Amino acid sequence: MPQNIQDDDVVMSLVEVALTYPPHERETCLMAACNGNTQLMTQVMDCVAWEERMRGFLLNPVLAPQPDKRPFAPGELLDNRFRILREVAEGGMGVVYEAADDKLQRLIALKVAKSGYRSRLSPEVRNATAISHPNVCRIFEIHTTTTKSGEIDFVTMEFLDGETLSAKLARGPIPEPEARNIALQLCAGLAEAHRNGVIHGDLKPNNVILTTQPGGSVRAVITDFGLARRPEAVVGAPLQNSQQGGTPGYMAPELLEQHQKVTVASDIYAMGVLLSKLGCRRVPKDGGENAVVYPRWQPIIQRCLELEPERRFHKVEQIAEAVSPRKRQWLLATAVSGILAIASGAVTYRTATWPEQTVHLALLPFEADQQTAPLAGVMYTGAADRLARIRGNAKTDIRFVAARAATTEKARSSLGATHVLRGTVRQEGERVVVHAYLTDARSQVNVKDWKSAYAPSEMRYVPTALAGMVTGALRLPAVPATILPGAIADYREGLHLLRRNSGVDAALPLLSRAVAIDPDSALTHAALAEGQWWKYRNTGDRVWLHRTVQSVREAERRNPDQAEVHRIAGLLQYDAGRYEQAVSHYLRSIEVDPKSGDAYRRLAMAHNANSQEAPALTAFRQAVAIEPDNYRNQQAIGEFYRERADYGEALKYFEKAVQLVPGEPRV
């Protein structure tokens, strides 16, 4: 009785894997890959025997395509922008090139599916563009180019100069501290992908790149989020997600036996296999027994490899917690901090919820010379007070301790810190330059770095600015901003006038006066920057653009993580053609203030300028839904449709804009 197409794909995938092993090792390999499914194993072994007799007939049938030709060649220029330099890697379904982005003047990796596989990228890749994490290979953009064979999608990604985890494992066992460091980084990256709704589906050592950081630490980066799908045996045949790249031996039993779609649970199973290789370089058999070198890892791997998905870890963060060093030192430190907080009356009560991740943030003393040491000490005390007030949210719980540890590694080993805030304080002329780093203590990767210069009298701004740096990087609730009562009336009236182009000239004096009354507020500087930006837009005079840049800088020096600051900072990035950075600002602005139609409209404009039509339209519609009476929202979505020659839709929105502000120029 013939098998269905899905069974054929699984069987032939296993046949391909088995044939890469010597004959005497094939049965052992397949026992692990088939997870005790004797019927499947028998089918595969029969096909292997026929394949050897027929000398490649099954894997290379009569109607198979001609040998694959490379999609691109060194020296080729794609879209008048991407110059192919060399081929750097090849997988079963895709090719990776090193390329030069002539527009942004940077080296990138460019990945494309081979011919014979789907030329259009899978949804996993498109979803993965939303992931921004040091342990996930950053996908910049998705492009489509026309070749002789038709249209082909390709992705531009972060170029990683390193080796695969598979190559490192091939050289011998990895010491436990180093293996744990790699495991924690991989957990951090995979957890971030899951938080963004992205399932990897093919986690294995070949899809992990190890790079060396400037300080000598290792950064582990997960790559290949569903770049290419398996070839379809029949045009139009149904294709399960579990067949979009999974590798036998790493695929959970429900994928091999029940043909279910990939899930968080199947990724956790693959992580268990990968952890076993970090321990002993051997694919686990029978659920993981005899596959663990480090005793503390054995129950972790066994739980990852449970045959029933519901019995595995439910979240990758739970794996990281289990792998991490014990947290007794951290609990002691936070208990002391809690006693001090009670003594000062600064107690924050948390709701009894279970967050997706817990951040243990340690503030290290900033490096300073003899001249700046007093300023650094005062700054440290103020920063500790501000950081202790940061609240967590449903996704992230945060626990803070002011540490006296000298290094990131000591903060991690003695306190169990997952992140540290550290930096330097230097005198440069009449200014004091503060350079801060938020570092992931597990991977030694700087999640965020921030630098600003202050007059000595302005150092009072630094603690709040550092807190804003942390909340922005970790996507936590922003530190509340305030405005002095005497500045509120001018501030509000100025912003109201800015809602129309004709009100810009009247708004500027009011917003300037608000800054004069309250120069310490990031909000007054951000509002003045808005007015200066609209003056630049109305006149084209670049003097106003320079003033906008200066006002944004002043706002960011006080608190970089305010929704209003992100909205105007995003406009500057948009104007400079840095659309991805603009999108990042707008997304954070929306996280902090989800009721801003301006933020959604500007997000849509950045997506549109970056050729991301679908997310642009979604954001335009959201802007109109939130603020239907804002004529700029109506005008912007109308322009979107006009650019695409959909004049009927465009006219509908243009008419609405005119109805809202009938006497407004430039509408």
XYZ file of C-alpha atoms in Angstrom:
667
model
C 0.000 0.000 0.000
C 1.585 3.324 -1.009
C 2.519 5.837 1.627
C 1.209 9.396 1.530
C 3.433 12.232 0.381
C 4.267 13.331 3.931
C 5.463 9.824 4.882
C 7.563 9.658 1.725
C 9.289 12.916 2.621
C 10.141 11.665 6.110
C 11.368 8.276 4.870
C 13.546 9.744 2.115
C 14.991 12.320 4.517
C 16.039 9.487 6.810
C 17.434 7.541 3.858
C 19.635 10.504 2.943
C 20.909 10.746 6.518
C 21.537 6.992 6.837
C 23.596 6.903 3.643
C 26.004 9.461 5.087
C 27.008 6.926 7.781
C 29.195 3.825 7.307
C 27.060 0.657 6.907
C 27.899 -0.660 10.380
C 26.675 2.584 12.042
C 23.412 3.039 10.137
C 21.193 0.927 12.348
C 22.324 2.753 15.493
C 21.741 6.116 13.837
C 18.257 5.178 12.667
C 17.247 3.737 16.036
C 17.841 7.168 17.530
C 16.264 9.082 14.653
C 13.123 6.914 14.537
C 12.595 7.065 18.314
C 11.513 3.431 18.590
C 9.189 3.453 15.574
C 10.138 0.027 14.233
C 7.790 0.242 11.247
C 9.378 3.500 10.100
C 12.861 2.109 10.667
C 12.076 -1.001 8.611
C 10.823 1.128 5.730
C 13.934 3.270 5.825
C 16.323 0.295 5.956
C 14.500 -1.318 3.003
C 14.882 1.892 1.004
C 18.558 2.117 1.945
C 19.104 -1.428 0.668
C 17.305 -0.674 -2.613
C 19.182 2.594 -2.971
C 22.522 0.799 -2.766
C 21.398 -1.838 -5.274
C 19.984 0.718 -7.719
C 22.967 3.054 -7.292
C 21.115 6.258 -6.580
C 17.854 5.659 -8.439
C 15.600 6.556 -5.492
C 17.364 9.747 -4.497
C 18.058 10.768 -8.093
C 15.019 9.686 -10.136
C 14.753 9.830 -13.915
C 12.755 13.075 -13.850
C 14.975 14.834 -11.322
C 16.208 18.305 -12.262
C 19.671 18.851 -13.636
C 22.508 19.408 -11.158
C 21.918 22.580 -9.191
C 23.428 25.815 -10.434
C 24.422 28.505 -7.992
C 21.758 31.246 -7.772
C 24.375 34.016 -7.828
C 28.044 34.389 -8.732
C 30.880 36.448 -7.201
C 30.958 39.934 -8.684
C 27.223 39.938 -9.458
C 25.313 43.078 -8.420
C 21.758 42.586 -7.157
C 19.224 45.421 -7.269
C 22.056 47.900 -7.907
C 22.962 47.556 -4.236
C 24.254 44.159 -3.100
C 27.596 43.040 -4.540
C 28.314 39.309 -4.200
C 31.860 38.817 -2.872
C 32.154 35.073 -2.242
C 30.267 31.958 -1.251
C 30.836 31.221 2.419
C 28.481 28.347 3.234
C 26.111 25.846 1.688
C 23.297 23.812 3.173
C 21.025 21.226 1.689
C 18.558 23.848 0.530
C 20.357 27.193 0.581
C 23.553 29.063 -0.190
C 25.115 31.846 1.890
C 27.258 34.564 0.353
C 29.376 37.301 1.802
C 28.217 40.495 0.129
C 28.775 44.234 0.276
C 25.822 46.555 0.799
C 26.912 49.490 -1.360
C 24.111 51.686 -0.016
C 24.946 51.329 3.684
C 28.651 50.585 3.142
C 28.783 47.430 5.242
C 29.489 43.736 4.891
C 26.458 41.481 5.126
C 25.515 37.856 4.681
C 23.105 37.154 1.838
C 21.171 33.909 1.827
C 19.069 32.400 -0.932
C 17.326 29.097 -1.568
C 18.796 26.815 -4.214
C 16.891 26.123 -7.365
C 14.610 23.111 -6.911
C 13.436 24.534 -3.596
C 10.843 27.176 -3.119
C 12.032 30.510 -4.450
C 9.650 32.352 -2.133
C 10.681 32.568 1.485
C 8.668 30.877 4.202
C 6.678 32.856 6.787
C 9.227 31.913 9.463
C 11.841 34.128 7.804
C 9.453 37.044 7.515
C 8.477 36.670 11.173
C 12.136 36.380 12.186
C 12.838 39.904 10.930
C 11.115 41.095 14.104
C 13.699 39.407 16.363
C 16.458 41.621 17.706
C 18.696 39.726 20.123
C 22.474 39.236 20.359
C 22.068 35.448 20.223
C 19.915 35.422 17.087
C 21.397 36.228 13.700
C 19.898 39.595 12.792
C 17.859 39.522 9.596
C 17.939 42.972 8.037
C 15.616 42.846 5.053
C 13.882 40.545 2.586
C 14.344 41.343 -1.100
C 13.088 39.967 -4.384
C 15.237 39.971 -7.497
C 14.527 38.810 -11.034
C 16.718 36.131 -12.610
C 16.514 34.043 -15.763
C 14.673 31.422 -13.708
C 12.129 33.934 -12.424
C 11.744 35.888 -9.214
C 13.833 34.786 -6.225
C 13.582 35.975 -2.638
C 16.765 36.481 -0.675
C 17.514 37.779 2.783
C 20.240 40.117 3.956
C 21.576 39.296 7.388
C 24.250 40.091 9.905
C 27.613 38.739 8.708
C 29.023 36.385 11.351
C 32.735 35.663 11.177
C 33.174 32.442 13.112
C 32.724 28.675 13.124
C 29.720 26.444 13.608
C 29.118 24.719 16.907
C 29.284 21.466 14.934
C 32.867 22.252 13.881
C 33.855 23.016 17.463
C 32.275 19.817 18.770
C 34.141 17.806 16.149
C 37.441 18.814 17.776
C 36.537 17.261 21.104
C 34.543 17.718 24.321
C 33.788 21.234 25.531
C 34.594 22.025 29.194
C 31.480 22.414 31.332
C 31.811 26.176 32.075
C 32.194 26.953 28.379
C 29.407 24.543 27.438
C 27.111 26.150 30.005
C 27.913 29.611 28.650
C 27.008 28.505 25.125
C 23.852 26.758 26.332
C 22.633 29.845 28.201
C 23.199 32.032 25.172
C 21.268 29.645 22.951
C 18.427 29.544 25.476
C 18.342 33.345 25.552
C 18.165 33.586 21.769
C 15.568 30.851 21.327
C 13.416 32.289 24.125
C 13.395 35.681 22.395
C 12.327 34.015 19.148
C 9.464 32.263 20.922
C 8.397 35.546 22.544
C 8.095 36.947 19.026
C 5.978 34.005 17.910
C 8.749 32.399 15.846
C 9.522 28.663 15.994
C 12.944 27.632 14.735
C 12.091 24.111 13.606
C 15.660 23.018 12.802
C 17.810 23.730 15.840
C 21.131 21.859 15.615
C 24.886 22.560 15.952
C 25.217 23.388 12.246
C 22.754 26.241 12.772
C 24.763 27.818 15.581
C 27.676 30.145 14.821
C 30.330 30.902 17.444
C 32.082 34.246 17.059
C 34.833 35.779 19.164
C 34.117 39.159 20.731
C 36.776 41.906 20.977
C 37.399 41.017 24.624
C 37.898 37.348 23.776
C 34.516 36.066 24.962
C 32.423 33.752 22.799
C 29.095 34.817 21.327
C 26.767 31.999 20.268
C 24.314 32.956 17.533
C 21.348 30.941 16.243
C 20.857 31.079 12.476
C 18.476 29.655 9.846
C 14.916 30.452 10.871
C 13.098 28.548 8.123
C 14.971 29.908 5.097
C 13.884 27.232 2.626
C 11.298 24.493 2.536
C 11.755 20.929 1.456
C 11.048 20.288 -2.243
C 7.444 19.370 -2.891
C 6.991 15.889 -4.264
C 3.835 16.964 -6.067
C 2.916 20.498 -7.054
C 0.216 21.741 -4.699
C 0.656 18.914 -2.208
C 0.082 19.863 1.438
C 3.258 20.556 3.352
C 3.470 20.418 7.132
C 5.588 22.948 8.991
C 7.495 20.047 10.473
C 8.846 19.334 7.023
C 10.183 22.802 6.416
C 13.701 21.900 7.392
C 13.725 19.579 10.419
C 16.722 17.249 10.721
C 16.188 13.591 11.734
C 17.771 12.981 15.117
C 16.725 16.454 16.262
C 13.051 16.131 15.350
C 10.616 15.417 18.169
C 8.648 12.138 17.995
C 5.386 13.940 17.229
C 6.978 15.393 14.079
C 8.285 12.076 12.787
C 5.388 9.834 13.767
C 2.316 12.070 13.780
C 3.409 14.706 11.239
C 2.409 17.520 13.557
C 3.516 21.094 13.023
C 6.589 22.448 14.771
C 5.900 23.996 18.165
C 7.704 25.411 21.168
C 7.709 21.842 22.511
C 9.471 20.489 19.406
C 12.082 23.259 19.646
C 12.638 22.288 23.280
C 13.160 18.666 22.214
C 15.777 19.804 19.683
C 17.425 21.907 22.399
C 17.674 18.772 24.518
C 19.494 16.936 21.729
C 21.798 19.907 21.274
C 22.534 20.053 25.011
C 23.447 16.375 24.967
C 25.963 17.077 22.207
C 27.450 19.922 24.218
C 27.978 17.310 26.939
C 29.145 14.264 25.018
C 29.028 14.854 21.230
C 26.558 11.983 20.738
C 22.921 11.879 19.617
C 20.882 10.713 22.639
C 19.037 7.414 22.482
C 15.894 6.216 24.266
C 15.028 9.620 25.679
C 18.515 10.659 26.688
C 19.946 7.926 28.965
C 23.696 7.365 28.743
C 24.062 10.560 26.760
C 25.083 13.043 29.461
C 28.574 13.674 30.758
C 27.790 16.376 33.319
C 25.580 14.906 36.092
C 23.661 18.154 36.677
C 22.654 18.256 33.017
C 21.224 14.734 32.902
C 17.749 15.458 34.354
C 17.529 18.646 32.269
C 18.172 16.782 29.033
C 15.877 13.929 30.007
C 13.012 16.343 30.563
C 13.667 18.075 27.221
C 13.528 14.680 25.502
C 10.284 13.430 27.029
C 8.255 11.581 24.384
C 5.082 13.440 25.359
C 5.354 17.189 24.587
C 3.363 18.240 27.665
C 5.935 16.594 29.944
C 8.832 18.657 28.608
C 9.806 22.095 29.856
C 7.045 24.504 28.889
C 9.378 27.431 28.143
C 13.024 27.759 27.158
C 13.541 30.126 30.095
C 12.975 27.138 32.385
C 15.871 25.326 30.704
C 18.103 28.352 31.254
C 17.115 28.490 34.926
C 17.967 24.803 35.306
C 21.334 25.131 33.531
C 22.367 28.342 35.337
C 24.584 28.277 38.426
C 22.672 28.171 41.664
C 21.241 31.518 42.776
C 21.785 31.372 46.539
C 24.271 34.260 46.459
C 21.838 36.373 44.451
C 18.976 35.661 46.860
C 21.146 36.787 49.771
C 22.108 40.003 47.997
C 18.537 40.848 47.022
C 17.371 40.076 50.567
C 19.827 42.643 51.929
C 18.659 45.149 49.314
C 15.057 44.463 50.341
C 15.834 45.177 54.005
C 17.457 48.483 53.034
C 14.469 49.350 50.866
C 12.070 48.698 53.742
C 14.187 50.887 56.024
C 13.957 53.774 53.542
C 10.275 53.213 52.817
C 10.941 52.384 49.163
C 9.029 49.114 48.942
C 7.404 47.972 45.699
C 4.857 45.170 45.942
C 4.742 42.747 43.040
C 1.714 40.828 41.900
C 1.936 37.075 42.190
C 2.457 36.401 38.503
C 4.937 34.137 36.743
C 6.936 36.183 34.187
C 8.480 34.707 31.077
C 11.980 35.710 32.153
C 13.707 37.124 35.212
C 16.463 39.699 34.861
C 18.943 39.944 37.716
C 20.521 43.364 37.127
C 23.689 44.340 38.963
C 25.039 47.904 38.899
C 28.841 47.904 38.943
C 30.919 50.923 39.990
C 31.809 53.033 36.945
C 35.502 53.347 36.155
C 36.772 56.848 36.914
C 40.066 58.649 37.356
C 41.013 60.765 40.352
C 39.407 63.864 38.845
C 36.017 62.297 38.105
C 35.820 59.821 41.008
C 33.673 62.119 43.229
C 31.194 62.696 40.382
C 31.132 58.966 39.620
C 30.347 58.179 43.260
C 27.401 60.570 43.374
C 26.198 59.288 40.008
C 26.390 55.675 41.236
C 24.228 56.437 44.274
C 21.631 58.230 42.164
C 21.621 55.497 39.533
C 21.130 52.797 42.167
C 18.086 54.676 43.464
C 16.570 55.055 39.977
C 17.271 51.475 38.922
C 15.715 50.095 42.096
C 12.440 51.746 41.057
C 12.230 50.063 37.646
C 9.192 47.825 37.429
C 8.805 44.565 35.561
C 5.928 43.584 33.324
C 4.087 40.439 32.250
C 7.060 39.264 30.183
C 9.994 40.285 32.349
C 10.526 40.367 36.089
C 13.482 42.486 37.182
C 15.468 42.281 40.378
C 18.163 44.837 41.093
C 21.173 44.964 43.357
C 23.909 47.576 43.667
C 27.082 45.494 43.539
C 30.686 46.190 44.392
C 31.950 43.430 42.125
C 34.792 44.570 39.920
C 33.881 42.649 36.768
C 30.920 41.216 34.910
C 32.148 37.668 35.499
C 32.395 38.227 39.252
C 28.901 39.711 39.353
C 27.633 36.637 37.586
C 29.529 34.080 39.661
C 29.040 35.724 43.068
C 25.571 37.239 42.638
C 24.009 35.219 39.839
C 23.552 38.377 37.759
C 22.096 37.883 34.291
C 22.854 41.493 33.299
C 25.206 44.174 34.551
C 25.288 47.919 34.025
C 28.833 49.211 33.924
C 30.777 52.001 32.287
C 33.303 54.799 32.497
C 33.321 58.447 33.583
C 35.979 60.625 31.926
C 36.761 64.334 31.875
C 37.156 65.714 28.351
C 37.822 69.438 28.471
C 34.987 71.104 30.345
C 32.617 68.172 29.803
C 32.202 64.895 31.636
C 31.697 61.965 29.258
C 29.684 59.016 30.559
C 29.889 55.787 28.557
C 27.612 53.028 29.831
C 27.208 49.388 28.792
C 24.336 47.036 29.558
C 25.953 43.609 29.297
C 24.415 40.154 29.232
C 26.514 38.497 31.916
C 25.918 35.026 30.476
C 27.153 35.745 26.962
C 29.388 38.751 27.735
C 27.618 40.550 24.871
C 26.765 44.234 25.221
C 23.004 44.422 24.769
C 23.147 48.218 24.676
C 25.774 50.909 24.910
C 25.112 54.602 25.499
C 27.383 57.630 25.569
C 26.736 61.274 26.378
C 28.606 64.364 27.577
C 27.504 66.625 30.421
C 28.641 69.750 32.168
C 29.494 68.943 35.802
C 26.319 70.753 36.886
C 24.248 68.500 34.592
C 25.366 65.193 36.080
C 22.033 65.036 37.911
C 20.506 63.908 34.597
C 22.636 60.774 34.348
C 20.792 58.429 36.777
C 17.467 58.848 34.968
C 19.176 58.540 31.586
C 20.793 55.266 32.679
C 17.452 53.959 33.905
C 15.962 54.870 30.516
C 18.767 53.017 28.778
C 17.916 49.882 30.785
C 14.133 50.061 30.336
C 14.499 50.632 26.604
C 16.949 47.786 26.071
C 14.972 45.294 28.173
C 11.554 46.555 26.997
C 10.371 47.351 30.506
C 7.908 50.068 31.576
C 9.540 53.455 31.037
C 10.567 55.649 33.955
C 7.767 58.238 34.323
C 8.651 61.744 33.122
C 7.418 64.967 34.671
C 7.043 68.633 33.728
C 7.096 71.538 36.179
C 3.618 73.018 36.715
C 4.725 76.378 35.360
C 5.618 74.834 31.978
C 2.561 72.628 31.462
C 0.250 75.230 29.887
C 2.782 76.293 27.237
C 3.737 72.659 26.607
C 0.165 71.511 26.010
C -0.870 74.517 23.916
C 2.266 74.206 21.792
C 1.591 70.534 21.061
C -2.028 71.332 20.227
C -0.940 73.939 17.675
C 1.488 71.449 16.098
C -1.436 69.250 15.057
C -1.769 71.560 12.036
C 0.952 72.782 9.697
C -0.477 76.287 9.968
C 0.056 76.282 13.738
C 3.806 75.608 13.732
C 4.941 79.248 13.860
C 2.650 79.989 16.798
C 3.737 76.816 18.622
C 7.490 77.410 18.557
C 7.595 80.362 21.031
C 5.395 78.458 23.479
C 7.525 75.325 23.319
C 10.730 77.349 23.672
C 9.292 78.983 26.783
C 8.367 75.581 28.210
C 12.012 74.501 27.832
C 13.178 77.703 29.531
C 10.833 77.105 32.476
C 11.671 73.392 32.786
C 15.031 72.654 31.138
C 15.374 69.406 33.115
C 12.444 67.621 31.444
C 13.006 65.347 28.469
C 9.411 66.042 27.427
C 9.853 69.789 26.925
C 12.928 69.243 24.741
C 11.151 66.529 22.724
C 8.162 68.817 22.148
C 10.422 71.654 20.997
C 12.143 69.199 18.641
C 8.729 68.333 17.159
C 8.066 72.007 16.465
C 11.487 72.494 14.917
C 10.980 69.415 12.751
C 7.678 70.689 11.357
C 9.263 74.075 10.707
C 11.948 72.270 8.702
C 9.286 70.309 6.810
C 7.327 73.460 5.997
C 10.302 75.581 4.889
C 13.025 73.154 3.795
C 15.522 75.276 5.756
C 18.130 72.859 7.136
C 18.895 75.215 9.996
C 15.709 73.903 11.569
C 16.833 70.320 10.994
C 20.068 71.037 12.879
C 18.050 72.573 15.715
C 15.856 69.474 15.787
C 18.919 67.249 16.122
C 20.205 69.353 19.016
C 16.868 69.301 20.849
C 16.561 65.522 20.432
C 20.066 65.145 21.826
C 19.079 67.234 24.848
C 15.987 65.089 25.389
C 17.976 61.846 25.130
C 20.595 63.146 27.588
C 17.814 63.419 30.161
C 15.726 60.322 29.441
C 16.108 58.417 26.151
C 13.215 56.029 26.808
C 10.172 58.282 26.617
C 7.566 57.641 23.924
C 7.759 61.289 22.848
C 11.548 61.098 22.535
C 11.394 57.902 20.461
C 8.800 59.427 18.120
C 10.948 62.424 17.177
C 14.225 60.444 17.213
C 12.601 58.051 14.748
C 11.801 60.947 12.412
C 15.473 61.904 12.276
C 16.439 58.318 11.426
C 13.698 58.211 8.795
C 14.901 61.465 7.237
C 18.436 60.040 7.042
C 17.235 56.878 5.268
C 17.931 54.623 8.255
C 14.523 52.991 8.143
C 15.266 50.005 10.364
C 16.475 52.277 13.158
C 13.383 54.423 12.679
C 11.142 51.362 12.970
C 12.922 50.362 16.181
C 12.227 53.783 17.711
C 8.577 53.722 16.685
C 7.968 50.200 17.968
C 9.388 51.148 21.352
C 7.311 54.336 21.358
C 4.192 52.246 20.768
C 5.167 49.852 23.574
C 5.347 52.803 25.968
C 2.333 54.688 24.558
C 0.102 52.391 22.473
C -2.541 55.106 21.939
C -0.447 57.389 19.734
C -1.726 57.628 16.166
C 1.368 59.672 15.285
C 3.627 56.750 16.233
C 1.692 54.289 14.075
C 1.637 56.706 11.122
C 5.379 57.254 11.328
C 5.959 53.513 11.708
C 3.909 52.965 8.557
C 5.910 55.573 6.645
C 9.188 53.913 7.636
C 7.915 50.473 6.596
C 6.680 51.912 3.306
C 9.993 53.609 2.560
C 11.704 50.281 3.292
C 9.477 48.443 0.768
C 7.550 46.616 3.508
C 4.082 47.115 2.048
C 2.006 44.779 4.233
C 3.220 46.021 7.642
C 3.008 49.592 6.342
C -0.666 49.233 5.475
C -1.393 47.568 8.816
C 0.243 50.451 10.681
C -1.526 53.093 8.565
C -4.876 51.490 9.359
C -4.024 51.362 13.049
C -3.128 55.066 13.004
C -6.498 55.918 11.467
C -8.326 53.654 13.923
C -6.679 55.282 16.946
C -6.934 58.897 15.747
C -9.505 59.159 12.945
C -9.735 62.946 13.460
C -6.020 63.474 12.782
C -5.942 64.689 9.189
C -2.284 63.683 8.811
C -3.255 60.043 9.326
C -5.955 60.271 6.640
C -3.623 62.086 4.267
C -0.777 59.599 4.773
C -2.837 56.470 4.070
C -4.362 58.232 1.062
C -0.869 58.890 -0.270
C -0.022 55.217 0.280
C -2.898 54.182 -2.004
C -2.119 56.922 -4.546
C 1.451 55.604 -4.918
C -0.063 52.251 -5.894
C -2.512 53.801 -8.383
C -5.486 52.812 -6.226
C -7.085 56.188 -6.792
C -10.514 55.209 -5.489
C -9.174 54.337 -2.045
C -6.806 57.313 -2.091
C -9.620 59.760 -2.860
C -11.695 58.441 0.039
C -8.980 59.297 2.552
C -7.992 62.578 0.893
C -11.604 63.760 1.071
C -11.730 62.866 4.760
C -8.550 64.878 5.401
C -10.014 67.952 3.673
C -13.235 67.611 5.659
C -11.276 67.593 8.911
C -9.239 70.752 8.118
C -10.973 72.532 5.213
C -8.813 75.644 5.350
C -5.472 73.973 6.010
C -2.749 74.535 3.383
C -0.879 71.560 1.875
C -3.835 69.206 2.328
